[in-house]
Coordinates of C-alpha atoms and ligand atoms in Angstrom, one line a residue:
X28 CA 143.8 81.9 138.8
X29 CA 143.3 78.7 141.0
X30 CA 140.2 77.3 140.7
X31 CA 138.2 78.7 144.1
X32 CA 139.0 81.6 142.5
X33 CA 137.8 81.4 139.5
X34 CA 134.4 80.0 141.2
X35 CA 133.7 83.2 143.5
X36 CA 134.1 85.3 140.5
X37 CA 131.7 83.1 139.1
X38 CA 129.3 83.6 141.7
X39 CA 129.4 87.8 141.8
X40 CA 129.0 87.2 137.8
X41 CA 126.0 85.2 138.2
X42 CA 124.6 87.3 141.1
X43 CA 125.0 90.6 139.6
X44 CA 123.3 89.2 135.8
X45 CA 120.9 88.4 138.4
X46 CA 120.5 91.8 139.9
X47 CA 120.6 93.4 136.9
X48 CA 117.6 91.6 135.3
X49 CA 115.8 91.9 138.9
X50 CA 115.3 88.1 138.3
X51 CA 113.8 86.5 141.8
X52 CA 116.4 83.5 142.4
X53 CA 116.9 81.7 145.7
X54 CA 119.4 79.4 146.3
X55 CA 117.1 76.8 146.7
X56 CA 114.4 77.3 144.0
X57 CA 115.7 78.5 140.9
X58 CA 113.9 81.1 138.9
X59 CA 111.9 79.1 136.2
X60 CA 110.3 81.4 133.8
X61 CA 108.2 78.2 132.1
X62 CA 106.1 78.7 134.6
X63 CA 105.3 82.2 134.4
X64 CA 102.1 83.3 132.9
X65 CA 102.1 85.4 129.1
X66 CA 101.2 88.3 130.9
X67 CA 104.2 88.5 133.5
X68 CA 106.3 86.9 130.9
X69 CA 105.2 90.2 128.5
X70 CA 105.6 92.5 131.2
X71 CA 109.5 92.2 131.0
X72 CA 109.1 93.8 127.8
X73 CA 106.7 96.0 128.5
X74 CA 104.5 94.2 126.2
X75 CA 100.7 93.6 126.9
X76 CA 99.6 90.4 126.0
X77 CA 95.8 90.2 125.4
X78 CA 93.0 88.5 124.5
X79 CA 89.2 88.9 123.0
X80 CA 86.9 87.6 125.7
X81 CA 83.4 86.2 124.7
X82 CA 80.7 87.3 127.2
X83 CA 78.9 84.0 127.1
X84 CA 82.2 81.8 128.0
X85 CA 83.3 84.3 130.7
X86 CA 79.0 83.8 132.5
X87 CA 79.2 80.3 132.2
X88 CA 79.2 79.1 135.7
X89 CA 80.1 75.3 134.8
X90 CA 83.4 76.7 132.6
X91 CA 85.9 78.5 136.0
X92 CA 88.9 77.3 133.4
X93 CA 88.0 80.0 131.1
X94 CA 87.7 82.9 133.1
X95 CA 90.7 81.5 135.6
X96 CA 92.8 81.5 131.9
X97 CA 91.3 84.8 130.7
X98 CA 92.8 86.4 134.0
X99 CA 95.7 85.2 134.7
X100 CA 97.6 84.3 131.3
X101 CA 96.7 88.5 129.8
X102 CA 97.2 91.8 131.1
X103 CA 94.8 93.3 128.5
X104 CA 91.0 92.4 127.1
X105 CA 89.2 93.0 124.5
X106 CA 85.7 92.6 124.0
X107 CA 84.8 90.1 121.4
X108 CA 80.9 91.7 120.3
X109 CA 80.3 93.4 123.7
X110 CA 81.5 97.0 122.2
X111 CA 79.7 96.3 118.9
X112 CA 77.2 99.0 117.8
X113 CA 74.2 95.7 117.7
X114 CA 75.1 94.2 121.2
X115 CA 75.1 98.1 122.6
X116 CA 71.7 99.7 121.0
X117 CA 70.1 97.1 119.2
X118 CA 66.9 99.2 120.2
X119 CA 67.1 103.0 119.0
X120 CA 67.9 105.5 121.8
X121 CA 68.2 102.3 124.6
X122 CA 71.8 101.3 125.1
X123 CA 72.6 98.2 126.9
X124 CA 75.6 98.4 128.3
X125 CA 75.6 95.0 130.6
X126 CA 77.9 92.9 129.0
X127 CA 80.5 95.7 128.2
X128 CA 80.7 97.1 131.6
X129 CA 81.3 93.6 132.8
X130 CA 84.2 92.9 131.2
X131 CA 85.3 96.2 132.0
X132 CA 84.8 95.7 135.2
X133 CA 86.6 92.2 135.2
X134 CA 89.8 93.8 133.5
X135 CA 89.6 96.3 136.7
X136 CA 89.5 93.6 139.3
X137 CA 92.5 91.7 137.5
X138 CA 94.6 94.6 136.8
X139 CA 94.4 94.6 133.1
X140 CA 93.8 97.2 130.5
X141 CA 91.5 97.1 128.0
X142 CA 91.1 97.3 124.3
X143 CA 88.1 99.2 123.3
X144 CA 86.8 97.5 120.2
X145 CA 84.8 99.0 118.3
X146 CA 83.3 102.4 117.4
X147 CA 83.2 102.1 113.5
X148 CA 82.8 99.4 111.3
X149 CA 80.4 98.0 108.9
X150 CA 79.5 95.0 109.8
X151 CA 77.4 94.1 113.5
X152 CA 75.7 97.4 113.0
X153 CA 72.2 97.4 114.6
X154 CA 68.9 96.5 112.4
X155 CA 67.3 99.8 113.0
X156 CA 70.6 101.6 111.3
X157 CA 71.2 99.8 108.8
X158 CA 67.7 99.6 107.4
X159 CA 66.5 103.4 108.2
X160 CA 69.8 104.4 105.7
X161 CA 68.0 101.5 103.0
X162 CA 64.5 102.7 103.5
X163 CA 65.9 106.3 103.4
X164 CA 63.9 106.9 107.1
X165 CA 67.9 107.9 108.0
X166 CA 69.2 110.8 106.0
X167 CA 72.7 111.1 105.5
X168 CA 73.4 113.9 107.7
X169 CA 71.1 112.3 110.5
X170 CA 73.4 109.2 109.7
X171 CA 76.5 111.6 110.5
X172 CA 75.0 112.9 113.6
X173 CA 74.3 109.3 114.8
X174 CA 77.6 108.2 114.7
X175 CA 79.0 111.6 116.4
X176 CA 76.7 110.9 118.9
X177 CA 77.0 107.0 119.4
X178 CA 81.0 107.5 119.8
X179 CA 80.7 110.0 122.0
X180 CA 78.5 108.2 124.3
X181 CA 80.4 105.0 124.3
X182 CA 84.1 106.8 124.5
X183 CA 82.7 108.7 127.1
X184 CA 81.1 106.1 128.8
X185 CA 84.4 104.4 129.4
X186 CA 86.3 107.0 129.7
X187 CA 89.9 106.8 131.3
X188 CA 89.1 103.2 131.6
X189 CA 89.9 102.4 127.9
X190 CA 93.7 102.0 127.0
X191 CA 93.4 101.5 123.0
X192 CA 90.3 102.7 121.2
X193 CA 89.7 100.7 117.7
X194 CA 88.1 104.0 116.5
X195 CA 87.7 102.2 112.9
X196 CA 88.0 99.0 111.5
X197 CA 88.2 97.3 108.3
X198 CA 88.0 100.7 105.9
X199 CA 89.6 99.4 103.4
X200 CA 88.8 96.7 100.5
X201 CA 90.8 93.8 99.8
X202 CA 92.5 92.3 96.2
X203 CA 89.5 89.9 95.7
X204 CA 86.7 93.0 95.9
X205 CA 85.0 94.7 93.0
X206 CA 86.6 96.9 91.9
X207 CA 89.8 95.2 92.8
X208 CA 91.7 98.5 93.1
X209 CA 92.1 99.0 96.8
X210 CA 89.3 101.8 98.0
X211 CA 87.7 102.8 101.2
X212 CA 84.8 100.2 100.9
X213 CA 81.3 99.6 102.8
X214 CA 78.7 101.3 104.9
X215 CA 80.2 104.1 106.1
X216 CA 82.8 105.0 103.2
X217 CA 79.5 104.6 100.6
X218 CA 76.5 106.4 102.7
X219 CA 79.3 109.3 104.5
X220 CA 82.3 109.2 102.3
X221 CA 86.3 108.7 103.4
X222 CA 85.8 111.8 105.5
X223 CA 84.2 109.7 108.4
X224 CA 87.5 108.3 109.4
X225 CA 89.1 111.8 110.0
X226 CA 85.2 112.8 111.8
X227 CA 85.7 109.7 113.8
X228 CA 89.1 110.5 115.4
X229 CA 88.1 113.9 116.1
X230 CA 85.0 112.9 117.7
X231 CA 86.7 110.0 120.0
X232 CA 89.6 112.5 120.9
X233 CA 87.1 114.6 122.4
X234 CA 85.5 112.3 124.3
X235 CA 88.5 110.8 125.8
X236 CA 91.9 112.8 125.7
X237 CA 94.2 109.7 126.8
X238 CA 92.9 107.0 125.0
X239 CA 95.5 106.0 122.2
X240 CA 93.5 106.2 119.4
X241 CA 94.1 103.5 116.7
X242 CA 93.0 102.1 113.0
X243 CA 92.9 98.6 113.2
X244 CA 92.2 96.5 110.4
X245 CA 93.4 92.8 108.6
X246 CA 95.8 91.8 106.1
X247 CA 98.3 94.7 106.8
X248 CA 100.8 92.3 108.3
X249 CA 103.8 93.4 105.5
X250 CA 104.2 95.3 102.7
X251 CA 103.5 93.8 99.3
X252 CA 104.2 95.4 95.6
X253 CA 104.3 99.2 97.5
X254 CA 101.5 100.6 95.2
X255 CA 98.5 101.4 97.0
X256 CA 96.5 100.4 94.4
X257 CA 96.9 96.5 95.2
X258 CA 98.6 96.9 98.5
X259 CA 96.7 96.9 101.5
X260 CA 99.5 97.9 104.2
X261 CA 100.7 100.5 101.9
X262 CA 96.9 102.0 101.4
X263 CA 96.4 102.0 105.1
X264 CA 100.1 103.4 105.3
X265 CA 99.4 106.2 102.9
X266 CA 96.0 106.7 105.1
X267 CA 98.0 106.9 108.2
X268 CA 100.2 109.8 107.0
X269 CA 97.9 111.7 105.2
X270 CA 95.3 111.9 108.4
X271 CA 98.5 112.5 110.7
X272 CA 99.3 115.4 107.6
X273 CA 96.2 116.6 108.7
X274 CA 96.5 117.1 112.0
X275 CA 93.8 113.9 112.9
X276 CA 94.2 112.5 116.5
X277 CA 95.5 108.9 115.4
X278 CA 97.9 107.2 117.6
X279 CA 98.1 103.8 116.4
X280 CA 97.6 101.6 113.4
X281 CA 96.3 97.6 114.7
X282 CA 97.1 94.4 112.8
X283 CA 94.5 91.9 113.6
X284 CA 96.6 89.3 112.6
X285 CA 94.4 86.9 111.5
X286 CA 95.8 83.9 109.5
X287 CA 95.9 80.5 107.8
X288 CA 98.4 78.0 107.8
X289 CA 97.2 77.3 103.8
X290 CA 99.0 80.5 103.0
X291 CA 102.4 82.0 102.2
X292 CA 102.3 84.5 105.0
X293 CA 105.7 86.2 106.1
X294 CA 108.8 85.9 108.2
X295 CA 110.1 87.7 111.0
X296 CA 111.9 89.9 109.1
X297 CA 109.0 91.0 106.7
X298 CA 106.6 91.4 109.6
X299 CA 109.4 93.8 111.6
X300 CA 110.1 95.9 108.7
X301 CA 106.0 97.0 108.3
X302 CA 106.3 97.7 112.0
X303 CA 109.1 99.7 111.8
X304 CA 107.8 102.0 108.7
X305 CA 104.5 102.8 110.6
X306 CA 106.6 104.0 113.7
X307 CA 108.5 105.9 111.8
X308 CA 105.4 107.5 111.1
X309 CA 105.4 108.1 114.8
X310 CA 102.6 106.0 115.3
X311 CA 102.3 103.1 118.1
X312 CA 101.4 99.4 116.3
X313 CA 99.9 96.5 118.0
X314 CA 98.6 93.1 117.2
X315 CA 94.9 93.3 117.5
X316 CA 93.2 90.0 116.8
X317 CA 95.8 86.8 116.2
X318 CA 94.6 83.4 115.1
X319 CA 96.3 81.3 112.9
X320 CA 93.9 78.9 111.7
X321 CA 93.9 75.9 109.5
X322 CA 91.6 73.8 107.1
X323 CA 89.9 71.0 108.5
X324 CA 90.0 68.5 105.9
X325 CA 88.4 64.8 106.3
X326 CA 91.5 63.5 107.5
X327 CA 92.1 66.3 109.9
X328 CA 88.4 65.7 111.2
X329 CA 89.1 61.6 111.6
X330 CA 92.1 62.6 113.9
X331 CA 94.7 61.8 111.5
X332 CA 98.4 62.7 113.2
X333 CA 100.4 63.2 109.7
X334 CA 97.4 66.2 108.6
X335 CA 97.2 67.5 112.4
X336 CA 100.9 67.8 113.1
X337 CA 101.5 70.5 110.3
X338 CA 98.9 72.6 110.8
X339 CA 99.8 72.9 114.5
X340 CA 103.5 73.3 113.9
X341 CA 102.4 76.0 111.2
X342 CA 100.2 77.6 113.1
X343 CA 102.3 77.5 116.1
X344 CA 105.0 79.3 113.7
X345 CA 102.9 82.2 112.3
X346 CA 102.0 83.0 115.9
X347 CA 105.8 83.5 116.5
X348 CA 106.9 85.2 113.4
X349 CA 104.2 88.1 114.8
X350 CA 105.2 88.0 118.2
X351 CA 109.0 88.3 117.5
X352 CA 108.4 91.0 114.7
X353 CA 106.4 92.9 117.8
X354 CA 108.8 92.4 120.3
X355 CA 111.5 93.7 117.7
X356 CA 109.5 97.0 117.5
X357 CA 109.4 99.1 120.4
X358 CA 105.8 100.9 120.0
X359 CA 104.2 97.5 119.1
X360 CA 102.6 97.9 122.7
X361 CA 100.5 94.6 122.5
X362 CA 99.7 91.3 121.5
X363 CA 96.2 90.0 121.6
X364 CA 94.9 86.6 120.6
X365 CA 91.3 86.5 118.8
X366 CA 90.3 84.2 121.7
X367 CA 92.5 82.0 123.3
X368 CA 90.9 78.4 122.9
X369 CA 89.7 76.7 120.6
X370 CA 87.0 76.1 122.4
X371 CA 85.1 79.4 121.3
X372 CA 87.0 80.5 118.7
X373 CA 85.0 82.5 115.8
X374 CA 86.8 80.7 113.3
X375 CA 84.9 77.6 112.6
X376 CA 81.4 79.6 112.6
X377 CA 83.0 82.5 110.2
X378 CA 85.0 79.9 107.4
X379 CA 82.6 76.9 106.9
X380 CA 83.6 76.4 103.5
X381 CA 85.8 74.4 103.7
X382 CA 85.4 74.3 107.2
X383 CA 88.8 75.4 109.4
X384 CA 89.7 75.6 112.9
X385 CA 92.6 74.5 115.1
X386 CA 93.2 78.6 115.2
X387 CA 94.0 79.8 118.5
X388 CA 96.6 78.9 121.3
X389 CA 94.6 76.1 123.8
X390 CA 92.8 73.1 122.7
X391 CA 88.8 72.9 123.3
X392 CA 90.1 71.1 126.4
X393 CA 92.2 73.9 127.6
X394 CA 95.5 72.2 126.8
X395 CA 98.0 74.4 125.3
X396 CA 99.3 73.9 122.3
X397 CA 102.8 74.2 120.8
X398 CA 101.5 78.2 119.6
X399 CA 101.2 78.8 123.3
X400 CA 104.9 77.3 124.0
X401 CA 105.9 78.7 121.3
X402 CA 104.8 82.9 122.6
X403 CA 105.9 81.3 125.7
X404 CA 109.5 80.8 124.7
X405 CA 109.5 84.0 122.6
X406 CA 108.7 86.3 125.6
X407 CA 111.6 84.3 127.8
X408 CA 114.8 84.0 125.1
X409 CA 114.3 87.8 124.0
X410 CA 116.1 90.6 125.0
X411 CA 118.7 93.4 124.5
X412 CA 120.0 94.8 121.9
X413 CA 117.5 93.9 119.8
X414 CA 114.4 93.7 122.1
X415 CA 114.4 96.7 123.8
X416 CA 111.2 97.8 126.3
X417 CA 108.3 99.4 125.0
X418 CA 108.1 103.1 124.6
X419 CA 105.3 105.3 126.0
X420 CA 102.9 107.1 123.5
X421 CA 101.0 110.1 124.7
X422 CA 97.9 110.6 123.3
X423 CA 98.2 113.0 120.1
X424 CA 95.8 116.3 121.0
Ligands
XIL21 C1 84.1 88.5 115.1 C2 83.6 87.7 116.4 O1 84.7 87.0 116.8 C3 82.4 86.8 116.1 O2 82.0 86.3 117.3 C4 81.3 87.7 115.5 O3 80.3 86.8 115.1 C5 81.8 88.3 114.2 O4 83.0 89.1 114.5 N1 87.6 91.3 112.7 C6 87.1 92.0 113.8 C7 86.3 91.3 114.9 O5 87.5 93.2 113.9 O6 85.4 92.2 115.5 C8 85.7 90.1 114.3 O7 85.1 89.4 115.4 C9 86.6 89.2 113.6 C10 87.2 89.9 112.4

């Protein structure tokens, strides 16, 4: 072939990749997907990509960066405390639902879906709850009946406006817990028994019949030793079955994804594999909650580059291992960042000892970091055979 030949095929090759991947090119401006936002970058994929959303940054009138960020870099939200039992009736019988509806309400002005977070858990329960079950004031099976009724009020409250329900969260005990064996641990488990989880399902599912419904909970990133007794993703995986064996209305199982540069963590492969075992299950994953965090030492805190640069490159690096090990996975339908700068990140009020930060994806000055490059790049360079786009749970009845 002479040479002009060679260059028109060149140009039908190049313009039907193009069509193909329904890429927008002009002649003049090239298609630059750097530029491109997570969320459109996700979309490609099918993939949400979302974040936790503090009520207080997103009403501050002097801070436009953060709500201009929380809108246009996700396509789904979650609330950080908004959807907590405390923030919705810290009063008994008088539910304030301000702070919730307006962040459902901003997800619905920028197209984005939301993660409802959360109907069960131990922790930010309200004062009057938790000290009526103490004082015995709150009976057991009033106890029940309260939390029949608080999820069916907030599920129904939202309903068809909520995408993926956290129905529980954090059920189960971790290594370093007394007793060490892995058990369903805290409020709920100790004043209602394991049976709540199952109640819990059954109760959201009939408040809402298209919400996904999922069990969301931390260090479930990979499997570990396989016996449930010391291994968290294979209690929760055992869980899972069981409760789908039972005909339970769970959909999903959530990894927060909450981690530390000071430890082992996994690879790609690891992280994929865990994925892959709790779809086989038939169930939908997600990551719920990432932030990679780091320690702060005194060297760190004096601005030190040789301490800083690690922890970022880390950090940066344990955001992608979970993004490519969701990507892999074709029911890993999201990706949500526990806040997305460092700004307001929970991490240096929650681990003070020793004190750690440097956790999420933008700088306290909104600059992003190499973890948000680094998601950035993941989202572009993927693709078929091995990234395939997401498939399309329906809501188990
Ligand atoms: C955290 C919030 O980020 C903090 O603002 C709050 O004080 C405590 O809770 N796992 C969860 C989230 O499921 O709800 C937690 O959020 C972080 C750990």
């Amino acid at each position: 072939m002479k040479p002009r030949q060679w260059l028109t095929v060149g140009v039908v090759a190049v313009a039907t990749v193009a069509a193909l991947n329904t890429v927008p090119a002009t002649a003049s401006r090239p298609y630059d997907p750097t530029t491109q936002s997570l969320a459109t970058l996700g979309q490609r994929h099918g993939l949400h990509i979302g974040t936790a959303v503090n009520a207080t940054a997103l009403n501050d009138a002097t801070d436009p960066q953060y709500r201009r960020l929380a809108s246009t870099e996700f396509s789904s939200v979650t609330a950080e405390n908004a959807m907590k039992w405390e923030s919705l009736e810290p009063t008994r019988g008088t539910y304030n639902w301000a702070e919730a509806d307006q962040l459902v309400e901003f997800a619905k002005r920028n197209r984005q879906s939301v993660r409802g977070h959360v109907l069960v858990w131990h922790n930010q329960l309200p004062t009057w709850l938790t000290s009526g079950v103490a004082d015995g004031s709150i009976s057991k099976q009033e106890l029940r009946e309260l939390l029949r009724k608080h999820i069916t009020t907030v599920v129904n409250r939202y309903k068809g406006k909520i995408w993926q329900w956290d129905v529980v969260n954090e059920a189960v005990s971790d290594p370093w817990d007394t007793p060490s064996t892995l058990h369903y641990k805290g409020f709920w488990a100790q004043n209602l028994g394991p049976g709540y989880i199952a109640d819990a399902f059954r109760w959201a599912r009939a408040a809402d019949p298209k919400a996904l419904l999922f069990y969301n909970d931390y260090n479930i990133e990979a499997f570990g030793s396989g016996n449930p007794a010391d291994d968290k993703t294979q209690f929760v995986y055992d869980m899972a079955r069981d409760l789908l064996r039972q005909g339970v209305p769970i959909d999903g199982v959530g990894s927060q994804g909450h981690l530390g540069t000071q430890y082992g963590n996994f690879d790609t492969l690891q992280v994929t594999a865990a994925l892959k075992r709790f779809a086989a299950l038939g169930l939908a994953t997600a990551f719920t909650e990432v932030d990679v965090r780091s320690q702060l030492t005194e060297a760190v805190q004096a601005g030190a580059a040789n301490e800083i640069n690690p922890r970022l490159q880390a950090s940066a690096a344990n955001f992608s291992v979970l993004m490519k090990a969701c990507l892999a996975v074709r029911s890993c339908l999201s990706y949500t960042v526990w806040g997305f700068t460092d700004r307001y990140s929970w991490v240096p009020d929650w681990f003070n000892d020793p004190p750690e930060g440097l956790a999420t994806i933008y700088d306290e000055n909104y600059q992003p970091k190499r973890a948000y490059q680094e998601l950035k790049s993941d989202l572009i360079v993927a693709g078929p055979p091995y990234v395939l786009p997401r498939s399309t749970p329906r809501p188990r009845r």
